[in-house]
Amino acid sequence: MPKLPLLARLLAPLLAPLLAIAAPSVARADALIDNVNGMTLDEKGQVVRFTGLMMNRDGKITYLLSSGQKRPKKVDWKIDMGGKTMVPGMIDGHGHVMGLGAQLVRIDLSETNSLDEALAKLRAYAADNPSKWIVGGGWNQERWKLGRFPTAAELDAAIGDRPAWLERVDGHAGWANSRAIALANVTAATKDPNGGRIERGAGGKPAGVFVDGAMDLITNSIPAPTPRELNAAFLAAQDRLLSLGVTSVADMGTSQNDWLTFRRLADINLLKMRILSYAAGVDTALAVAGQGPTPWLYADRLRMGGIKLLADGALGSRGARLKADYADAPGNKGLTFFSDDQLLNRMIRGSMDGFQIAVHAIGDRANQQVLDAIEVLSDTYKGDRRWRIEHAQIVDPKDLPRFGKFGTIASMQPVHQTSDMHMAEARLGEARLVGAYAWRSMLQNGSKLAFGSDFPVESPDPWAGWAASFTRQDASGQPFGGWRPQEAVTREQGWAGFTTGAAYAGFAEDKIGRIAIGMRADFLIIDRDPLLAAPGDLRATKVIETWVGGDRVWQRK
């Protein structure tokens, strides 16, 4: 991450709103939030409606009031919401908090529609930012309709001899220029690392793109961000998430530096959201948490309870591990990150100390590999383990029943389906789409669904994800009738994925995900009824206020 110019100016607009809205810290007294169009799901997924809510000094809900029910005469304070809609805070079941922060403070190419547009943006950014390294991301050759990866030579022409590194939108590939490649001492003689691939040109020379495990060849040469830069990135991410109504996140792949950043800001009361942390590998988990998950910290705002592992790469960079060749790349079945025994050993090591195991698996072969490991582990590690498979995008239909067999959670992202649908058709061919983005099949086979966005790969907007879950359509309403509509879930099931399901997936169902007695008072005031809104209107939902633990932590101006 390049050094941030005028850091104080960046921090000021992020800190000011937090300080300004801290006034309702009187929420630490017994309080009544009244005159709301309140709705939540109960433990069985049924809609519960209410018109008022009471909470105590600990920021927990003590009572729900219905229309016509007598209100208490004496409370320490109350607010009349004027009939506005109240819903539980949304939970993103799979995101990358510091990745989002980095995207917000660095150059972001996610909205560029062509290589030329991206290069023009890079050229302007380089002129305005004299830092040595240019670091950013968000590019997508599929969106550019390029038909290939971009090259180092093209990047050289835009920014010259300054080293540059730009991650692909999915975080599973990166684009370097010639100067960055030279600084990393990567040459034609450099071998592809395990679980990675160097895209090559004439004579085996690195062409500019490094996939999955090969990315470290470049990133190890980039100067590390300072704690101040990390603080600024986190605050930017938190503000963005709270503005969208995301009150809790399962942070997938938390590094030691990420954890220190969360703790550093929590120590000065600037951690406003909740983070369910999954460590980036076994070593990180043991370094941070020691022999087992951490306790809930900062009034249930932070906990490292799990470990994230990677079984393959991404579909867009053809790193997802498939059982058969890619339809558009014969001879390529994707990347193998671990042998079966290696993956099993890592899952055993984490399970021994009681960590929840979450494994990234996108391709059908990777999903089979993880399911095989879970079946072996389930003979030894009994009890409520809640094994998680992250993404579960392409699954062999014969493997779908195995998700329910051992209570495996399918942690999926509806917006991946709407972004990937045409690419998936090209990568796989029609015959292999039967188990693709198969949300309804997961439920029918007894799996639990947790929904998220995988931000910053996709936008963290939960309303777009919710709409996609029951329509299988993108923001423009395409395709008509939905893409493979037989895999859509109901509106209520989609809502559950972003609330009760995501809470359950993180062992937090007794704290968050519902508006109910004894739960943390995490709720939103929004501008419409999401159960009545048309899909396009649901996507346009605006959050008016965001409350976490009985404190108003964000307010629309």
Coordinates of C-alpha atoms in Angstrom, one line a residue:
M1 CA 0.0 0.0 0.0
P2 CA 1.5 3.4 -0.9
K3 CA 2.0 6.0 1.7
L4 CA -1.2 8.0 2.1
P5 CA -0.9 11.7 1.4
L6 CA -2.1 14.1 4.1
L7 CA -3.2 11.3 6.4
A8 CA -4.8 13.7 8.9
R9 CA -7.2 14.9 6.1
L10 CA -8.1 11.3 5.4
L11 CA -8.7 10.4 9.1
A12 CA -10.6 13.6 9.9
P13 CA -13.8 12.9 7.8
L14 CA -13.8 9.3 9.1
L15 CA -13.5 10.2 12.7
A16 CA -15.8 13.2 12.8
P17 CA -19.0 11.2 12.1
L18 CA -18.1 8.6 14.7
L19 CA -17.6 11.3 17.3
A20 CA -20.7 13.2 16.2
I21 CA -23.1 10.3 16.4
A22 CA -21.7 9.1 19.7
A23 CA -24.2 11.3 21.4
P24 CA -26.7 8.5 21.9
S25 CA -24.3 6.8 24.2
V26 CA -27.2 7.4 26.5
A27 CA -28.3 4.1 24.9
R28 CA -26.4 2.7 27.9
A29 CA -29.5 3.6 29.8
D30 CA -32.9 1.8 29.6
A31 CA -34.3 3.0 26.4
L32 CA -37.4 2.8 24.1
I33 CA -37.2 3.0 20.3
D34 CA -40.9 3.4 19.4
N35 CA -43.2 3.9 16.4
V36 CA -41.3 1.6 14.0
N37 CA -42.4 -0.7 11.2
G38 CA -40.3 -3.4 12.8
M39 CA -39.6 -6.8 11.3
T40 CA -37.2 -9.7 11.9
L41 CA -37.0 -13.4 11.4
D42 CA -37.3 -15.8 14.3
E43 CA -35.3 -18.9 14.9
K44 CA -37.5 -20.9 12.5
G45 CA -37.3 -18.3 9.7
Q46 CA -40.8 -16.9 10.2
V47 CA -41.3 -13.2 10.0
V48 CA -42.1 -11.4 13.3
R49 CA -43.4 -7.9 13.3
F50 CA -43.4 -5.3 16.1
T51 CA -43.7 -1.5 16.6
G52 CA -41.4 -0.8 19.5
L53 CA -38.2 -2.1 21.1
M54 CA -36.7 -1.7 24.5
M55 CA -33.1 -2.2 25.4
N56 CA -30.9 -2.0 28.5
R57 CA -27.7 -0.4 29.6
D58 CA -25.7 -3.3 28.1
G59 CA -27.1 -2.7 24.7
K60 CA -29.2 -5.8 24.7
I61 CA -32.9 -6.1 23.7
T62 CA -35.2 -6.5 26.7
Y63 CA -38.7 -6.4 25.1
L64 CA -40.5 -6.1 21.7
L65 CA -43.7 -4.2 21.7
S66 CA -46.6 -4.7 19.3
S67 CA -49.2 -2.2 18.0
G68 CA -51.6 -1.2 20.7
Q69 CA -49.5 -2.6 23.5
K70 CA -49.1 -0.3 26.5
R71 CA -45.7 1.5 26.6
P72 CA -43.7 1.9 29.9
K73 CA -44.2 5.2 31.5
K74 CA -40.7 5.5 32.8
V75 CA -37.6 5.0 30.6
D76 CA -34.3 6.9 30.7
W77 CA -34.8 8.0 27.1
K78 CA -36.8 7.2 24.0
I79 CA -36.9 8.0 20.3
D80 CA -40.0 8.1 18.1
M81 CA -38.9 6.8 14.6
G82 CA -42.0 8.2 12.9
G83 CA -43.1 4.8 11.5
K84 CA -39.9 4.1 9.7
T85 CA -38.8 0.5 9.0
M86 CA -36.5 -1.3 11.4
V87 CA -34.7 -4.5 10.5
P88 CA -31.8 -6.4 12.1
G89 CA -28.3 -5.4 11.2
M90 CA -27.1 -7.2 8.1
I91 CA -24.2 -9.7 8.4
D92 CA -21.8 -10.3 5.6
G93 CA -20.8 -14.0 5.9
H94 CA -17.7 -13.6 3.9
G95 CA -15.7 -10.4 3.4
H96 CA -12.2 -9.0 3.7
V97 CA -12.3 -5.9 5.9
M98 CA -8.8 -4.6 5.3
G99 CA -9.0 -5.5 1.6
L100 CA -12.0 -3.2 1.3
G101 CA -10.1 -0.5 3.2
A102 CA -7.1 -0.9 0.9
Q103 CA -9.4 -0.6 -2.1
L104 CA -10.9 2.6 -0.7
V105 CA -7.6 4.4 -0.2
R106 CA -5.7 3.1 -3.3
I107 CA -6.3 3.2 -7.0
D108 CA -9.4 1.1 -7.8
L109 CA -10.0 -0.2 -11.4
S110 CA -13.2 -2.1 -10.6
E111 CA -15.4 0.3 -12.6
T112 CA -13.2 0.5 -15.7
N113 CA -14.8 -1.1 -18.8
S114 CA -11.8 -1.5 -21.0
L115 CA -8.0 -1.9 -20.9
D116 CA -7.6 1.6 -22.4
E117 CA -9.8 3.1 -19.7
A118 CA -7.8 1.4 -17.0
L119 CA -4.5 2.5 -18.4
A120 CA -5.8 6.1 -18.7
K121 CA -6.8 6.0 -15.0
L122 CA -3.4 4.6 -14.0
R123 CA -1.6 7.3 -16.0
A124 CA -3.6 10.0 -14.2
Y125 CA -3.1 8.4 -10.8
A126 CA 0.7 8.1 -11.4
A127 CA 0.9 11.8 -12.2
D128 CA -1.0 12.8 -9.1
N129 CA 0.8 10.3 -6.7
P130 CA 4.6 10.5 -6.6
S131 CA 5.0 7.5 -4.2
K132 CA 7.5 4.9 -5.4
W133 CA 5.2 2.0 -5.8
I134 CA 1.8 2.1 -7.5
V135 CA -0.5 -0.4 -5.7
G136 CA -4.2 -1.0 -6.3
G137 CA -6.5 -3.5 -7.9
G138 CA -10.0 -4.3 -9.2
W139 CA -9.2 -5.0 -12.8
N140 CA -11.2 -7.7 -14.6
Q141 CA -10.2 -8.8 -18.1
E142 CA -13.6 -10.4 -18.5
R143 CA -15.4 -7.0 -18.0
W144 CA -12.9 -5.5 -20.4
K145 CA -13.8 -8.2 -23.0
L146 CA -10.1 -8.5 -23.6
G147 CA -10.0 -12.2 -24.2
R148 CA -6.6 -12.4 -22.5
F149 CA -4.7 -11.1 -19.5
P150 CA -3.1 -7.7 -19.6
T151 CA 0.7 -7.5 -20.0
A152 CA 3.6 -5.9 -18.2
A153 CA 4.4 -4.0 -21.5
E154 CA 1.0 -2.4 -21.5
L155 CA 1.5 -1.3 -17.9
D156 CA 5.0 0.0 -18.7
A157 CA 3.6 2.2 -21.4
A158 CA 1.2 3.9 -19.0
I159 CA 3.3 4.5 -16.0
G160 CA 6.9 4.1 -17.0
D161 CA 9.6 2.7 -14.8
R162 CA 7.9 3.0 -11.4
P163 CA 7.1 -0.4 -9.9
A164 CA 3.4 -1.3 -10.0
W165 CA 1.2 -4.1 -8.7
L166 CA -2.5 -4.3 -9.3
E167 CA -4.6 -7.2 -8.0
R168 CA -7.4 -8.7 -10.1
V169 CA -10.9 -8.1 -8.8
D170 CA -11.1 -11.6 -7.2
G171 CA -7.7 -11.2 -5.4
H172 CA -6.5 -14.4 -7.1
A173 CA -4.2 -12.8 -9.6
G174 CA -2.0 -9.7 -9.9
W175 CA -0.7 -7.6 -12.7
A176 CA 2.9 -6.3 -12.5
N177 CA 5.0 -4.0 -14.7
S178 CA 8.5 -4.8 -15.8
R179 CA 10.1 -2.7 -13.0
A180 CA 8.2 -4.6 -10.3
I181 CA 9.1 -7.9 -11.9
A182 CA 12.8 -6.9 -12.0
L183 CA 12.8 -5.8 -8.4
A184 CA 11.3 -9.2 -7.4
N185 CA 14.1 -11.0 -9.4
V186 CA 11.5 -13.0 -11.3
T187 CA 12.9 -14.2 -14.6
A188 CA 12.2 -16.8 -17.3
A189 CA 14.1 -19.3 -15.1
T190 CA 11.8 -18.8 -12.1
K191 CA 9.6 -21.9 -11.7
D192 CA 5.9 -21.7 -11.0
P193 CA 5.4 -22.1 -7.2
N194 CA 3.1 -24.7 -5.7
G195 CA -0.5 -23.6 -6.2
G196 CA 0.5 -20.7 -8.5
R197 CA 1.2 -19.9 -12.1
I198 CA 3.3 -17.3 -13.8
E199 CA 1.7 -16.2 -17.1
R200 CA 4.6 -16.3 -19.6
G201 CA 5.4 -14.8 -23.0
A202 CA 8.1 -15.6 -25.6
G203 CA 11.0 -17.7 -24.2
G204 CA 9.2 -18.2 -20.9
K205 CA 9.6 -14.6 -19.9
P206 CA 7.1 -13.4 -17.3
A207 CA 4.3 -11.7 -19.2
G208 CA 3.0 -9.6 -16.3
V209 CA 0.2 -11.6 -14.6
F210 CA 0.9 -13.8 -11.6
V211 CA -1.9 -16.2 -10.5
D212 CA -2.6 -17.3 -6.9
G213 CA 0.5 -18.8 -5.2
A214 CA 2.7 -16.9 -7.7
M215 CA 1.5 -13.6 -6.4
D216 CA 3.9 -13.7 -3.4
L217 CA 6.8 -13.5 -5.8
I218 CA 5.9 -9.9 -6.3
T219 CA 4.1 -8.9 -3.1
N220 CA 7.1 -9.9 -1.0
S221 CA 9.0 -6.9 -2.5
I222 CA 6.3 -4.3 -1.8
P223 CA 6.9 -2.1 1.3
A224 CA 4.6 -2.9 4.1
P225 CA 2.0 -0.3 5.1
T226 CA 2.5 1.5 8.3
P227 CA 0.1 1.2 11.3
R228 CA -1.3 4.7 10.6
E229 CA -2.0 3.7 7.0
L230 CA -3.7 0.5 8.2
N231 CA -5.8 2.5 10.7
A232 CA -7.0 4.8 7.9
A233 CA -7.8 1.9 5.7
F234 CA -9.9 0.2 8.4
L235 CA -11.8 3.3 9.3
A236 CA -12.6 3.8 5.6
A237 CA -13.9 0.2 5.3
Q238 CA -15.9 0.4 8.5
D239 CA -17.6 3.6 7.5
R240 CA -18.5 2.1 4.1
L241 CA -20.0 -1.0 5.7
L242 CA -22.0 0.8 8.3
S243 CA -23.4 3.1 5.7
L244 CA -24.8 0.0 3.8
G245 CA -26.2 -1.5 7.0
V246 CA -23.6 -4.2 7.5
T247 CA -23.1 -4.4 11.2
S248 CA -21.1 -7.7 11.4
V249 CA -18.6 -9.4 9.1
A250 CA -17.0 -12.8 8.9
D251 CA -13.5 -11.6 8.1
M252 CA -11.9 -14.3 6.0
G253 CA -8.2 -14.5 6.1
T254 CA -7.3 -12.2 9.0
S255 CA -3.6 -11.6 9.1
Q256 CA -1.6 -10.7 12.3
N257 CA -1.4 -7.1 11.1
D258 CA -5.2 -7.1 10.5
W259 CA -5.8 -8.4 14.0
L260 CA -3.5 -5.8 15.5
T261 CA -5.3 -3.1 13.6
F262 CA -8.7 -4.2 14.9
R263 CA -7.4 -4.3 18.5
R264 CA -5.6 -1.0 18.2
L265 CA -8.8 0.8 17.2
A266 CA -11.0 -1.1 19.6
D267 CA -8.7 0.0 22.4
I268 CA -9.7 3.6 21.7
N269 CA -13.4 2.8 21.1
L270 CA -13.3 3.2 17.3
L271 CA -14.3 -0.4 16.5
K272 CA -18.0 0.1 16.0
M273 CA -18.9 -3.0 13.9
R274 CA -18.5 -6.7 14.8
I275 CA -15.8 -8.8 13.3
L276 CA -16.0 -12.6 13.4
S277 CA -12.4 -13.3 12.5
Y278 CA -11.1 -16.4 10.6
A279 CA -7.3 -16.5 10.7
A280 CA -5.2 -16.7 7.5
G281 CA -4.0 -20.2 8.1
V282 CA -3.1 -22.3 11.1
D283 CA 0.1 -20.4 12.0
T284 CA -1.7 -17.1 12.2
A285 CA -4.4 -18.6 14.4
L286 CA -1.9 -20.0 16.8
A287 CA 0.1 -16.7 16.9
V288 CA -3.0 -14.6 17.7
A289 CA -5.2 -16.9 19.7
G290 CA -2.9 -19.5 21.1
Q291 CA -4.5 -22.9 21.9
G292 CA -8.0 -22.2 20.8
P293 CA -10.4 -19.4 19.8
T294 CA -10.2 -16.1 21.6
P295 CA -13.1 -15.1 23.8
W296 CA -15.5 -12.4 22.6
L297 CA -13.8 -9.1 23.1
Y298 CA -15.1 -5.5 23.4
A299 CA -18.7 -6.3 24.2
D300 CA -18.9 -9.0 21.5
R301 CA -17.3 -6.9 18.8
L302 CA -14.3 -9.1 18.0
R303 CA -13.4 -12.7 18.2
M304 CA -11.1 -15.0 16.3
G305 CA -12.9 -18.3 16.2
G306 CA -11.9 -19.9 13.0
I307 CA -9.2 -20.6 10.4
K308 CA -9.5 -20.0 6.7
L309 CA -7.7 -22.3 4.3
L310 CA -7.6 -22.3 0.5
A311 CA -8.2 -25.4 -1.7
D312 CA -8.1 -23.7 -5.1
G313 CA -8.2 -20.4 -6.9
A314 CA -10.9 -18.5 -8.7
L315 CA -12.9 -19.2 -11.9
G316 CA -12.0 -15.9 -13.5
S317 CA -8.3 -16.5 -13.5
R318 CA -8.9 -20.3 -14.3
G319 CA -7.4 -21.2 -10.9
A320 CA -10.5 -22.9 -9.6
R321 CA -9.8 -26.7 -9.5
L322 CA -12.1 -28.7 -11.8
K323 CA -12.6 -32.4 -12.4
A324 CA -12.5 -31.9 -16.1
D325 CA -10.7 -29.4 -18.3
Y326 CA -11.9 -25.8 -18.7
A327 CA -14.2 -25.6 -21.7
D328 CA -12.3 -22.6 -22.9
A329 CA -8.8 -23.8 -22.0
P330 CA -8.3 -27.4 -22.9
G331 CA -5.6 -29.1 -20.9
N332 CA -6.1 -26.8 -17.9
K333 CA -8.0 -28.1 -14.8
G334 CA -7.0 -25.2 -12.5
L335 CA -4.6 -25.1 -9.6
T336 CA -4.0 -27.7 -6.8
F337 CA -3.1 -25.9 -3.6
F338 CA -2.7 -28.9 -1.4
S339 CA -2.6 -32.7 -1.9
D340 CA -5.5 -34.5 -0.1
D341 CA -3.2 -35.4 2.8
Q342 CA -1.8 -31.9 3.1
L343 CA -5.3 -30.3 3.3
L344 CA -6.5 -32.9 5.8
N345 CA -3.4 -32.3 8.0
R346 CA -4.1 -28.6 8.1
M347 CA -7.7 -29.1 8.9
I348 CA -6.8 -31.6 11.7
R349 CA -4.3 -29.1 13.2
G350 CA -6.9 -26.4 13.5
S351 CA -9.6 -28.7 14.7
M352 CA -7.4 -30.1 17.5
D353 CA -7.4 -26.7 19.1
G354 CA -11.2 -26.2 18.6
F355 CA -11.0 -23.7 15.8
Q356 CA -13.8 -23.7 13.3
I357 CA -12.5 -24.6 9.8
A358 CA -13.5 -22.6 6.7
V359 CA -12.1 -23.7 3.4
H360 CA -12.3 -21.8 0.1
A361 CA -13.4 -24.1 -2.6
I362 CA -14.8 -22.9 -6.0
G363 CA -14.2 -25.7 -8.5
D364 CA -16.0 -29.1 -8.3
R365 CA -12.8 -31.0 -7.7
A366 CA -11.8 -28.6 -4.8
N367 CA -15.3 -29.0 -3.3
Q368 CA -15.0 -32.8 -3.5
Q369 CA -11.6 -32.6 -1.8
V370 CA -12.9 -30.6 1.1
L371 CA -16.0 -32.8 1.5
D372 CA -13.7 -35.8 1.6
A373 CA -11.7 -34.3 4.3
I374 CA -14.8 -33.3 6.3
E375 CA -16.0 -36.9 6.1
V376 CA -12.7 -38.2 7.5
L377 CA -12.6 -35.6 10.3
S378 CA -16.2 -36.2 11.3
D379 CA -15.2 -39.6 12.6
T380 CA -12.8 -38.1 15.1
Y381 CA -14.0 -34.5 15.8
K382 CA -17.5 -34.9 17.1
G383 CA -19.9 -32.2 18.4
D384 CA -21.0 -29.0 16.9
R385 CA -18.1 -28.3 14.4
R386 CA -20.0 -26.3 11.7
W387 CA -17.5 -27.0 9.0
R388 CA -17.6 -24.3 6.4
I389 CA -17.0 -24.3 2.6
E390 CA -16.5 -20.8 1.3
H391 CA -18.0 -20.1 -2.1
A392 CA -19.0 -23.7 -3.1
Q393 CA -19.6 -22.2 -6.6
I394 CA -19.2 -25.3 -8.8
V395 CA -20.3 -28.6 -7.2
D396 CA -20.7 -31.9 -8.9
P397 CA -24.5 -32.7 -8.4
K398 CA -23.6 -36.1 -6.8
D399 CA -21.6 -34.2 -4.1
L400 CA -24.5 -31.9 -3.1
P401 CA -26.1 -34.3 -0.6
R402 CA -22.7 -34.5 1.2
F403 CA -23.1 -30.9 2.4
G404 CA -26.0 -31.8 4.6
K405 CA -24.6 -35.1 5.8
F406 CA -22.1 -33.6 8.3
G407 CA -23.8 -30.2 8.8
T408 CA -21.5 -28.4 6.4
I409 CA -22.3 -24.7 6.0
A410 CA -22.4 -23.5 2.4
S411 CA -21.0 -19.9 2.7
M412 CA -22.1 -18.4 -0.7
Q413 CA -22.3 -15.0 -2.3
P414 CA -25.4 -14.3 -4.5
V415 CA -23.7 -11.4 -6.3
H416 CA -21.0 -13.9 -7.6
Q417 CA -23.7 -15.6 -9.6
T418 CA -24.9 -12.4 -11.3
S419 CA -21.3 -11.3 -12.0
D420 CA -20.1 -14.7 -13.1
M421 CA -23.0 -16.2 -15.0
H422 CA -21.7 -15.6 -18.5
M423 CA -18.1 -16.3 -17.6
A424 CA -19.2 -19.6 -15.9
E425 CA -21.0 -20.7 -19.1
A426 CA -17.7 -20.1 -21.1
R427 CA -15.5 -21.7 -18.5
L428 CA -17.6 -24.8 -17.9
G429 CA -20.1 -25.3 -20.8
E430 CA -23.8 -26.0 -20.3
A431 CA -23.5 -29.6 -19.1
R432 CA -21.5 -28.7 -15.9
L433 CA -23.8 -25.9 -14.7
V434 CA -26.2 -28.1 -12.9
G435 CA -24.4 -27.7 -9.6
A436 CA -23.4 -24.1 -10.1
Y437 CA -24.3 -21.5 -7.6
A438 CA -26.9 -24.0 -6.3
W439 CA -28.4 -22.2 -3.4
R440 CA -31.8 -24.0 -3.3
S441 CA -30.2 -27.4 -3.8
M442 CA -28.0 -26.7 -0.8
L443 CA -31.0 -26.1 1.4
Q444 CA -32.9 -29.1 0.0
N445 CA -29.9 -31.3 0.8
G446 CA -29.8 -30.2 4.4
S447 CA -27.0 -27.6 4.3
K448 CA -27.1 -24.3 6.1
L449 CA -26.7 -21.2 3.9
A450 CA -24.7 -18.2 5.0
F451 CA -24.7 -15.3 2.5
G452 CA -22.1 -12.6 2.0
S453 CA -20.5 -10.6 -0.8
D454 CA -16.8 -11.5 -0.7
F455 CA -16.0 -7.7 -0.7
P456 CA -13.9 -6.1 -2.1
V457 CA -14.2 -8.7 -4.9
E458 CA -17.9 -7.5 -5.1
S459 CA -19.6 -4.6 -3.6
P460 CA -20.5 -5.1 0.1
D461 CA -24.0 -3.9 -0.6
P462 CA -26.3 -6.5 1.1
W463 CA -29.4 -5.3 -0.5
A464 CA -28.1 -6.2 -4.0
G465 CA -27.1 -9.6 -2.7
W466 CA -30.5 -10.2 -1.1
A467 CA -32.3 -9.2 -4.3
A468 CA -30.1 -11.5 -6.4
S469 CA -30.8 -14.4 -4.0
F470 CA -34.4 -14.7 -5.0
T471 CA -34.3 -13.4 -8.6
R472 CA -31.0 -14.7 -10.0
Q473 CA -31.0 -11.5 -11.9
D474 CA -28.5 -8.6 -12.1
A475 CA -29.1 -4.9 -11.4
S476 CA -30.6 -4.5 -14.9
G477 CA -33.1 -7.3 -14.3
Q478 CA -31.3 -9.7 -16.6
P479 CA -31.7 -12.4 -17.7
F480 CA -35.4 -12.4 -17.9
G481 CA -36.8 -14.9 -15.4
G482 CA -33.4 -15.3 -13.8
W483 CA -30.3 -17.4 -14.6
R484 CA -31.0 -21.0 -13.7
P485 CA -34.0 -19.8 -11.7
Q486 CA -34.6 -23.3 -10.2
E487 CA -31.8 -22.5 -7.8
A488 CA -33.3 -19.3 -6.5
V489 CA -34.4 -19.2 -2.8
T490 CA -37.4 -17.4 -1.4
R491 CA -37.2 -13.7 -0.3
E492 CA -37.3 -14.8 3.3
Q493 CA -34.6 -17.5 2.8
G494 CA -32.4 -14.8 1.2
W495 CA -32.9 -12.5 4.1
A496 CA -32.0 -15.3 6.5
G497 CA -28.7 -15.9 4.6
F498 CA -27.7 -12.3 5.5
T499 CA -28.9 -12.5 9.1
T500 CA -29.7 -15.7 11.0
G501 CA -27.8 -17.9 8.7
A502 CA -24.6 -15.8 8.7
A503 CA -24.9 -15.6 12.5
Y504 CA -25.2 -19.3 12.9
A505 CA -22.3 -19.9 10.5
G506 CA -20.1 -17.9 12.9
F507 CA -21.3 -19.4 16.2
A508 CA -23.0 -16.1 17.0
E509 CA -26.7 -16.9 16.7
D510 CA -27.2 -16.2 20.4
K511 CA -25.9 -12.7 20.0
I512 CA -26.8 -11.3 16.5
G513 CA -28.9 -11.8 13.4
R514 CA -32.3 -11.3 15.0
I515 CA -34.2 -8.6 16.9
A516 CA -35.3 -10.6 19.9
I517 CA -35.1 -10.5 23.7
G518 CA -31.6 -11.1 24.9
M519 CA -29.9 -10.4 21.6
R520 CA -27.5 -7.5 21.0
A521 CA -29.4 -4.4 19.8
D522 CA -28.0 -4.3 16.3
F523 CA -30.6 -2.9 14.0
L524 CA -31.1 -0.6 11.0
I525 CA -33.6 2.2 10.2
I526 CA -34.2 2.1 6.5
D527 CA -36.3 3.9 4.0
R528 CA -38.6 1.1 2.7
D529 CA -40.2 -2.2 3.6
P530 CA -37.9 -4.8 2.2
L531 CA -40.5 -7.5 2.2
L532 CA -42.8 -5.5 0.0
A533 CA -40.3 -3.8 -2.3
A534 CA -39.9 -4.9 -5.9
P535 CA -36.4 -6.4 -6.5
G536 CA -35.1 -3.2 -8.2
D537 CA -36.4 -1.2 -5.3
L538 CA -34.9 -3.5 -2.7
R539 CA -31.5 -2.9 -4.4
A540 CA -32.1 0.8 -4.0
T541 CA -32.7 0.6 -0.2
K542 CA -31.1 3.4 1.7
V543 CA -30.0 3.1 5.3
I544 CA -31.0 6.0 7.5
E545 CA -29.4 4.9 10.7
T546 CA -27.2 2.0 11.8
W547 CA -27.2 0.9 15.5
V548 CA -24.8 -1.6 17.0
G549 CA -25.1 -2.7 20.6
G550 CA -27.7 0.0 21.4
D551 CA -25.5 2.8 20.0
R552 CA -26.2 4.7 16.9
V553 CA -22.9 4.3 15.0
W554 CA -23.9 5.8 11.6
Q555 CA -26.5 8.3 10.4
R556 CA -27.3 9.5 6.9
K557 CA -26.8 13.2 6.5

